[in-house]
Amino acid sequence: MPIKEELEKEVKEEGGGKDELEALDALEKEAAEYNKDAEIDRILKAFKLDAYAVLDLQPGVPESEIKVCYRKKSLLIHPDKTDNPRAPDAFDRLKKAQTELMDEKQRARLDESIADARMLLIRERKLTVDSEEVKNPDKEFKEAWRRKTVEVLVDNEHRRRKQLKAQMQEEGREQKKADEETEVRKRKREHEVAWEQTREGRIGSWRDFQQKGKEGGGEKKKKKMKVLG
């Protein structure tokens, strides 16, 4: 029997009234809000690059467990179900973690990082995969593994951002070059259009010049043929 029902039964058996039942309901709501606040706090404190940590799951769990876990936690901390102002941020982070783990490629990259962290820890401690400490890890080893996973994920994220920055810079240079080439072609077209638009004017001016030249030449010729008396 659920705890609430047991308490309600005890209150009724002891002759408790409406006030005591209402107090019991208020206590239950307070406990529920405490659980919501605690889960919201846990999610926001979890290392956000580790989707398993955000969902509070162990690496390698099946997809069905991921779905069940997400469904329970999302219902618990949904912004519509609590007045906690940090609920939206926690809910978004929870959703992002679930999406990442449900994506085969993203989950594979995360699993690879976690495996790399384990191997680094084994080497640092001069152990082997057959060492008892590795085969049956205690709480201390698991915590050290988690810390090493954080280091690996941070390092991978730094490299990813560096590569992205270099890629964006290269794309920026290529875009700048393309823009410059486009501008050159644009100016060339504008020059050709302007040249074509003034073509008739230039031809007309040349014709006028030739016509005036002919007229001037005829007058000079007539003057030379004039006989002086």
Tab-separated table of C-alpha atoms in Angstrom:
chain	number	residue	atom	x	y	z
A	1	MET	CA	0.000	0.000	0.000
A	2	PRO	CA	1.362	3.472	-0.910
A	3	ILE	CA	2.649	5.576	1.986
A	4	LYS	CA	-0.020	8.233	1.483
A	5	GLU	CA	-2.829	5.697	1.718
A	6	GLU	CA	-1.304	4.185	4.851
A	7	LEU	CA	-1.073	7.599	6.519
A	8	GLU	CA	-4.630	8.483	5.520
A	9	LYS	CA	-5.821	5.191	6.977
A	10	GLU	CA	-4.021	5.878	10.253
A	11	VAL	CA	-5.485	9.392	10.451
A	12	LYS	CA	-9.010	8.065	9.924
A	13	GLU	CA	-8.542	5.234	12.412
A	14	GLU	CA	-7.330	7.725	15.008
A	15	GLY	CA	-10.367	9.896	14.374
A	16	GLY	CA	-8.513	12.592	12.527
A	17	GLY	CA	-10.553	15.209	10.783
A	18	LYS	CA	-10.461	17.185	7.568
A	19	ASP	CA	-7.679	19.483	8.772
A	20	GLU	CA	-5.311	16.592	9.334
A	21	LEU	CA	-6.052	15.139	5.903
A	22	GLU	CA	-5.453	18.518	4.281
A	23	ALA	CA	-2.176	18.819	6.166
A	24	LEU	CA	-1.237	15.385	4.869
A	25	ASP	CA	-1.982	16.468	1.287
A	26	ALA	CA	0.087	19.617	1.743
A	27	LEU	CA	2.963	17.549	3.102
A	28	GLU	CA	2.809	15.234	0.101
A	29	LYS	CA	2.822	18.165	-2.328
A	30	GLU	CA	5.781	19.669	-0.519
A	31	ALA	CA	7.654	16.378	-0.790
A	32	ALA	CA	6.823	16.158	-4.498
A	33	GLU	CA	8.105	19.690	-5.098
A	34	TYR	CA	11.251	18.851	-3.171
A	35	ASN	CA	11.849	15.869	-5.461
A	36	LYS	CA	11.309	18.050	-8.521
A	37	ASP	CA	13.661	20.734	-7.261
A	38	ALA	CA	16.287	18.142	-6.381
A	39	GLU	CA	16.109	16.572	-9.847
A	40	ILE	CA	16.253	19.963	-11.566
A	41	ASP	CA	19.306	20.831	-9.496
A	42	ARG	CA	20.955	17.493	-10.335
A	43	ILE	CA	20.374	17.898	-14.076
A	44	LEU	CA	21.766	21.426	-14.176
A	45	LYS	CA	24.835	20.383	-12.179
A	46	ALA	CA	25.520	17.346	-14.371
A	47	PHE	CA	28.287	17.699	-16.959
A	48	LYS	CA	26.282	18.704	-20.010
A	49	LEU	CA	28.658	17.136	-22.554
A	50	ASP	CA	27.927	13.736	-20.998
A	51	ALA	CA	24.362	12.819	-21.925
A	52	TYR	CA	24.503	9.755	-19.680
A	53	ALA	CA	25.284	11.965	-16.681
A	54	VAL	CA	22.430	14.338	-17.505
A	55	LEU	CA	19.964	11.447	-17.624
A	56	ASP	CA	21.679	9.722	-14.677
A	57	LEU	CA	22.251	6.548	-16.697
A	58	GLN	CA	25.159	4.151	-17.011
A	59	PRO	CA	26.926	3.980	-20.402
A	60	GLY	CA	25.775	1.175	-22.652
A	61	VAL	CA	22.155	0.990	-21.498
A	62	PRO	CA	19.596	-0.095	-24.139
A	63	GLU	CA	17.452	2.463	-25.958
A	64	SER	CA	14.336	1.235	-24.170
A	65	GLU	CA	15.844	2.245	-20.819
A	66	ILE	CA	16.795	5.652	-22.207
A	67	LYS	CA	13.212	6.234	-23.341
A	68	VAL	CA	11.715	5.151	-20.014
A	69	CYS	CA	14.172	7.256	-18.026
A	70	TYR	CA	13.551	10.336	-20.147
A	71	ARG	CA	9.783	9.918	-19.941
A	72	LYS	CA	9.811	9.705	-16.140
A	73	LYS	CA	12.180	12.609	-15.610
A	74	SER	CA	10.532	14.850	-18.199
A	75	LEU	CA	7.154	14.360	-16.522
A	76	LEU	CA	8.699	15.078	-13.136
A	77	ILE	CA	10.398	18.369	-14.047
A	78	HIS	CA	8.164	19.605	-16.858
A	79	PRO	CA	7.809	23.409	-16.621
A	80	ASP	CA	4.021	23.026	-16.585
A	81	LYS	CA	4.270	20.787	-13.512
A	82	THR	CA	6.418	22.986	-11.286
A	83	ASP	CA	6.950	26.631	-10.400
A	84	ASN	CA	10.721	26.227	-10.278
A	85	PRO	CA	12.135	29.010	-12.534
A	86	ARG	CA	15.005	26.755	-13.612
A	87	ALA	CA	12.704	24.003	-14.857
A	88	PRO	CA	12.751	25.164	-18.524
A	89	ASP	CA	16.562	25.050	-18.661
A	90	ALA	CA	16.672	21.639	-16.999
A	91	PHE	CA	13.954	20.307	-19.293
A	92	ASP	CA	15.789	21.546	-22.403
A	93	ARG	CA	19.033	19.962	-21.229
A	94	LEU	CA	17.253	16.691	-20.496
A	95	LYS	CA	15.668	16.692	-23.953
A	96	LYS	CA	19.006	17.420	-25.625
A	97	ALA	CA	20.666	14.547	-23.755
A	98	GLN	CA	17.915	12.131	-24.763
A	99	THR	CA	18.149	13.239	-28.400
A	100	GLU	CA	21.909	12.721	-28.384
A	101	LEU	CA	21.680	9.207	-26.963
A	102	MET	CA	18.961	8.250	-29.429
A	103	ASP	CA	21.186	9.370	-32.314
A	104	GLU	CA	23.404	6.451	-33.305
A	105	LYS	CA	26.395	8.521	-34.452
A	106	GLN	CA	26.355	10.942	-31.523
A	107	ARG	CA	26.020	8.127	-29.019
A	108	ALA	CA	28.878	6.228	-30.683
A	109	ARG	CA	31.144	9.281	-30.329
A	110	LEU	CA	30.218	9.640	-26.663
A	111	ASP	CA	30.790	5.929	-26.005
A	112	GLU	CA	34.172	6.185	-27.718
A	113	SER	CA	35.170	9.115	-25.499
A	114	ILE	CA	34.119	7.210	-22.379
A	115	ALA	CA	36.117	4.169	-23.529
A	116	ASP	CA	39.152	6.388	-24.211
A	117	ALA	CA	38.871	7.830	-20.706
A	118	ARG	CA	38.842	4.323	-19.241
A	119	MET	CA	41.976	3.320	-21.155
A	120	LEU	CA	43.776	6.510	-20.120
A	121	LEU	CA	42.925	5.821	-16.495
A	122	ILE	CA	44.159	2.232	-16.810
A	123	ARG	CA	47.467	3.419	-18.266
A	124	GLU	CA	47.908	6.129	-15.648
A	125	ARG	CA	47.439	3.565	-12.880
A	126	LYS	CA	49.625	1.037	-14.698
A	127	LEU	CA	46.837	-1.504	-14.772
A	128	THR	CA	45.533	-3.841	-17.464
A	129	VAL	CA	42.031	-4.619	-18.652
A	130	ASP	CA	42.321	-7.872	-16.700
A	131	SER	CA	43.175	-6.151	-13.428
A	132	GLU	CA	40.690	-6.796	-10.646
A	133	GLU	CA	40.327	-3.050	-10.084
A	134	VAL	CA	39.219	-2.689	-13.700
A	135	LYS	CA	37.064	-5.805	-13.971
A	136	ASN	CA	35.240	-5.047	-10.725
A	137	PRO	CA	35.583	-1.280	-10.289
A	138	ASP	CA	34.764	0.183	-6.902
A	139	LYS	CA	33.199	3.574	-6.224
A	140	GLU	CA	36.567	5.358	-6.244
A	141	PHE	CA	37.533	3.923	-9.642
A	142	LYS	CA	34.151	4.844	-11.118
A	143	GLU	CA	34.452	8.408	-9.846
A	144	ALA	CA	37.972	8.672	-11.267
A	145	TRP	CA	36.670	7.295	-14.562
A	146	ARG	CA	33.914	9.900	-14.558
A	147	ARG	CA	36.430	12.703	-13.959
A	148	LYS	CA	38.668	11.377	-16.718
A	149	THR	CA	35.656	11.224	-19.031
A	150	VAL	CA	35.025	14.909	-18.358
A	151	GLU	CA	38.639	15.696	-19.286
A	152	VAL	CA	38.397	13.733	-22.528
A	153	LEU	CA	35.068	15.300	-23.496
A	154	VAL	CA	36.360	18.805	-22.780
A	155	ASP	CA	39.486	18.143	-24.839
A	156	ASN	CA	37.410	16.762	-27.705
A	157	GLU	CA	35.106	19.771	-27.564
A	158	HIS	CA	38.062	22.161	-27.694
A	159	ARG	CA	39.421	20.372	-30.753
A	160	ARG	CA	36.004	20.385	-32.390
A	161	ARG	CA	35.609	24.120	-31.843
A	162	LYS	CA	39.131	24.781	-33.096
A	163	GLN	CA	38.449	22.785	-36.258
A	164	LEU	CA	35.127	24.546	-36.702
A	165	LYS	CA	36.805	27.935	-36.309
A	166	ALA	CA	39.471	27.011	-38.865
A	167	GLN	CA	36.779	25.765	-41.221
A	168	MET	CA	34.774	28.960	-40.817
A	169	GLN	CA	37.889	31.053	-41.425
A	170	GLU	CA	38.664	29.078	-44.572
A	171	GLU	CA	35.078	29.392	-45.720
A	172	GLY	CA	35.295	33.106	-44.935
A	173	ARG	CA	38.394	33.480	-47.096
A	174	GLU	CA	36.752	31.559	-49.908
A	175	GLN	CA	33.610	33.648	-49.556
A	176	LYS	CA	35.648	36.859	-49.603
A	177	LYS	CA	37.431	35.705	-52.744
A	178	ALA	CA	34.124	34.789	-54.361
A	179	ASP	CA	32.658	38.178	-53.381
A	180	GLU	CA	35.652	39.980	-54.885
A	181	GLU	CA	35.333	38.005	-58.121
A	182	THR	CA	31.621	38.767	-58.194
A	183	GLU	CA	32.348	42.467	-57.694
A	184	VAL	CA	34.893	42.441	-60.545
A	185	ARG	CA	32.373	40.794	-62.875
A	186	LYS	CA	29.721	43.273	-61.762
A	187	ARG	CA	31.937	46.274	-62.503
A	188	LYS	CA	32.861	44.772	-65.872
A	189	ARG	CA	29.197	44.311	-66.777
A	190	GLU	CA	28.382	47.847	-65.651
A	191	HIS	CA	31.231	49.179	-67.782
A	192	GLU	CA	30.030	47.196	-70.808
A	193	VAL	CA	26.460	48.420	-70.315
A	194	ALA	CA	27.602	52.019	-69.940
A	195	TRP	CA	29.800	51.696	-73.022
A	196	GLU	CA	26.903	50.279	-75.030
A	197	GLN	CA	24.519	52.975	-73.804
A	198	THR	CA	26.871	55.730	-75.018
A	199	ARG	CA	27.590	53.993	-78.323
A	200	GLU	CA	25.012	55.920	-80.341
A	201	GLY	CA	26.223	59.182	-78.875
A	202	ARG	CA	29.811	58.424	-79.788
A	203	ILE	CA	28.836	57.394	-83.321
A	204	GLY	CA	26.718	60.533	-83.734
A	205	SER	CA	29.568	62.737	-82.540
A	206	TRP	CA	31.945	61.074	-84.969
A	207	ARG	CA	29.512	61.556	-87.854
A	208	ASP	CA	29.069	65.215	-86.961
A	209	PHE	CA	32.817	65.620	-86.842
A	210	GLN	CA	33.232	64.010	-90.252
A	211	GLN	CA	30.432	66.095	-91.736
A	212	LYS	CA	31.937	69.322	-90.464
A	213	GLY	CA	35.284	68.260	-91.840
A	214	LYS	CA	33.843	67.732	-95.284
A	215	GLU	CA	32.067	71.056	-95.244
A	216	GLY	CA	35.184	72.895	-94.141
A	217	GLY	CA	37.308	71.188	-96.789
A	218	GLY	CA	34.918	72.192	-99.598
A	219	GLU	CA	35.047	75.880	-98.713
A	220	LYS	CA	38.830	75.895	-98.679
A	221	LYS	CA	38.932	74.231	-102.075
A	222	LYS	CA	36.624	76.845	-103.594
A	223	LYS	CA	38.752	79.656	-102.216
A	224	LYS	CA	41.856	78.239	-103.905
A	225	MET	CA	40.109	78.168	-107.283
A	226	LYS	CA	39.147	81.871	-107.068
A	227	VAL	CA	41.024	84.005	-109.655
A	228	LEU	CA	42.506	87.240	-108.403
A	229	GLY	CA	41.961	90.203	-110.770
